[in-house]
XYZ file of C-alpha atoms in Angstrom:
190
model
C 154.800 61.903 162.407
C 151.705 60.188 163.456
C 148.485 61.369 161.907
C 145.612 61.803 164.102
C 142.703 59.710 163.095
C 139.392 61.424 163.085
C 136.697 59.668 165.053
C 134.309 57.799 162.828
C 130.951 59.361 162.555
C 127.841 57.199 162.424
C 124.972 58.205 160.175
C 121.613 57.668 161.743
C 118.058 58.300 160.582
C 117.137 60.659 163.363
C 118.154 64.328 163.472
C 119.784 64.249 166.844
C 119.454 63.299 170.474
C 116.454 65.571 171.024
C 114.435 63.857 168.246
C 115.427 60.420 169.627
C 114.337 61.389 173.131
C 111.102 62.851 171.882
C 110.200 59.726 170.009
C 110.979 57.542 172.989
C 108.850 59.651 175.284
C 106.055 59.756 172.623
C 106.026 56.018 172.202
C 105.744 55.281 175.946
C 103.519 58.243 176.959
C 100.115 56.452 176.754
C 98.437 59.223 174.740
C 97.446 57.632 171.419
C 97.791 60.933 169.573
C 101.338 61.421 170.688
C 102.085 57.760 170.165
C 100.890 58.052 166.543
C 103.123 61.139 166.017
C 106.059 59.058 167.332
C 105.058 56.102 165.119
C 105.025 58.461 162.096
C 108.491 59.612 162.994
C 109.763 56.030 163.334
C 108.215 55.266 159.866
C 110.279 58.130 158.489
C 113.349 56.747 160.124
C 112.704 53.376 158.627
C 112.333 54.835 155.157
C 115.677 56.540 155.597
C 117.493 53.701 157.431
C 115.891 50.670 155.883
C 117.342 47.371 157.114
C 119.815 49.184 159.434
C 116.881 50.230 161.659
C 117.599 48.886 165.200
C 115.451 45.837 165.909
C 114.329 47.176 169.242
C 113.012 50.404 167.635
C 111.110 48.401 165.014
C 109.655 45.984 167.544
C 108.667 48.844 169.881
C 106.876 50.588 167.023
C 104.977 47.502 166.044
C 103.826 46.853 169.572
C 102.848 50.469 170.167
C 100.964 50.457 166.802
C 98.873 47.481 168.133
C 98.076 49.439 171.303
C 97.026 52.481 169.300
C 94.789 50.282 167.090
C 93.351 48.636 170.189
C 92.516 51.944 171.764
C 90.868 53.228 168.602
C 88.194 50.621 168.741
C 88.338 50.088 165.040
C 89.411 46.430 165.137
C 87.510 43.400 166.290
C 88.859 41.160 168.953
C 90.106 38.525 166.532
C 91.861 41.142 164.445
C 93.562 42.568 167.541
C 94.755 39.100 168.594
C 96.353 38.621 165.147
C 97.927 42.094 165.242
C 99.372 41.716 168.782
C 100.313 38.097 167.891
C 102.368 39.008 164.842
C 104.205 41.752 166.715
C 104.956 39.412 169.649
C 106.071 36.509 167.420
C 108.375 38.963 165.439
C 109.778 40.334 168.728
C 110.693 36.939 170.148
C 112.080 35.679 166.796
C 114.137 38.725 166.020
C 115.602 39.244 169.515
C 116.499 35.573 169.956
C 117.698 35.118 166.386
C 120.822 37.136 167.116
C 121.833 34.677 169.837
C 121.339 31.581 167.679
C 124.556 29.709 166.827
C 125.324 27.108 164.305
C 123.611 24.588 166.494
C 119.985 25.248 167.137
C 119.375 26.513 170.668
C 115.874 26.220 172.150
C 114.066 29.601 172.340
C 113.308 29.213 176.016
C 117.023 29.006 176.737
C 117.758 32.054 174.582
C 114.969 33.996 176.211
C 116.382 33.200 179.642
C 119.765 34.477 178.556
C 118.283 37.890 177.648
C 115.752 37.966 180.527
C 112.617 37.611 178.404
C 109.934 35.946 180.580
C 109.452 32.302 179.529
C 105.664 32.690 179.390
C 106.206 35.230 176.575
C 108.085 32.509 174.617
C 105.226 30.138 175.399
C 102.761 32.706 174.142
C 104.760 33.019 170.894
C 104.651 29.253 170.578
C 100.832 29.222 171.005
C 100.397 32.067 168.499
C 102.591 30.242 165.965
C 101.654 26.607 166.420
C 98.499 26.315 168.560
C 95.158 27.774 169.249
C 95.081 31.577 169.371
C 95.178 32.853 172.991
C 92.743 35.339 174.573
C 93.084 39.022 173.736
C 93.856 39.790 177.441
C 96.940 37.533 177.312
C 98.102 39.186 174.110
C 97.689 42.635 175.661
C 99.592 41.508 178.772
C 102.363 40.006 176.597
C 102.560 43.317 174.731
C 102.880 45.276 177.907
C 105.553 42.988 179.348
C 107.590 43.147 176.163
C 107.267 46.902 175.876
C 108.488 47.164 179.439
C 111.422 44.838 178.559
C 112.297 46.987 175.536
C 112.073 50.209 177.608
C 114.448 48.835 180.251
C 116.864 46.873 178.026
C 117.086 49.244 175.109
C 115.502 52.623 175.315
C 116.613 53.551 178.870
C 120.189 52.390 178.047
C 120.181 54.576 174.917
C 119.151 57.581 177.097
C 122.136 56.864 179.326
C 120.255 57.962 182.451
C 117.634 56.797 184.861
C 114.770 58.711 183.323
C 112.624 55.564 182.860
C 113.955 53.444 185.688
C 112.010 52.947 188.838
C 113.371 52.423 192.330
C 114.465 48.949 193.265
C 111.603 48.526 195.772
C 109.025 49.346 193.114
C 110.747 46.934 190.695
C 110.550 44.124 193.262
C 106.893 44.806 194.086
C 106.035 45.027 190.387
C 107.978 41.839 189.635
C 106.091 39.932 192.359
C 102.765 41.269 191.054
C 103.772 40.220 187.538
C 104.717 36.684 188.661
C 101.302 36.309 190.413
C 99.403 37.711 187.406
C 101.297 35.503 184.976
C 100.580 32.463 187.074
C 96.829 33.335 186.845
C 97.116 33.895 183.117
C 99.056 30.601 182.687
C 96.429 28.645 184.522
C 93.532 30.218 182.603
C 95.064 29.908 179.171
C 97.267 26.873 179.058
C 94.865 24.390 180.618
């Protein structure tokens, strides 16, 4: 007689779906108090889950932490650039690292494969190897990466269209982003 195998259960750091959803909404809500509550919850998850914490959750938390610090007015411009910079560098490195093979593949190519805007990779390069960019560019990079994480990770985890916009809005937003990025590129990279 065949024995029925019980489905494997996965142990996670969050209590359940409701807590997961609450943290996602808190992180992306724009209210710094609620964002801080969500960050505290993510810190608790990290203490329980350690290195098994999903990279996207960790990156999202670091970027949101930068935005909360920025809105608090407690840090100087240079400190904010360094804070945003570290979070952006970690994001690009951690997300593309998983796609690296035995042969080194350029970050720009890896970024294209996962739909990360090339200018974010260029920003990471400047933060790592060049002159520090302006705070406005770091903020824009943070917003773009957070949007990428929301669409590519958080919304998929929810399994619904809660965070997705209509296609028309996406196309308009994408065109505005391309135009804004062209302006930022001209200002910063010259």
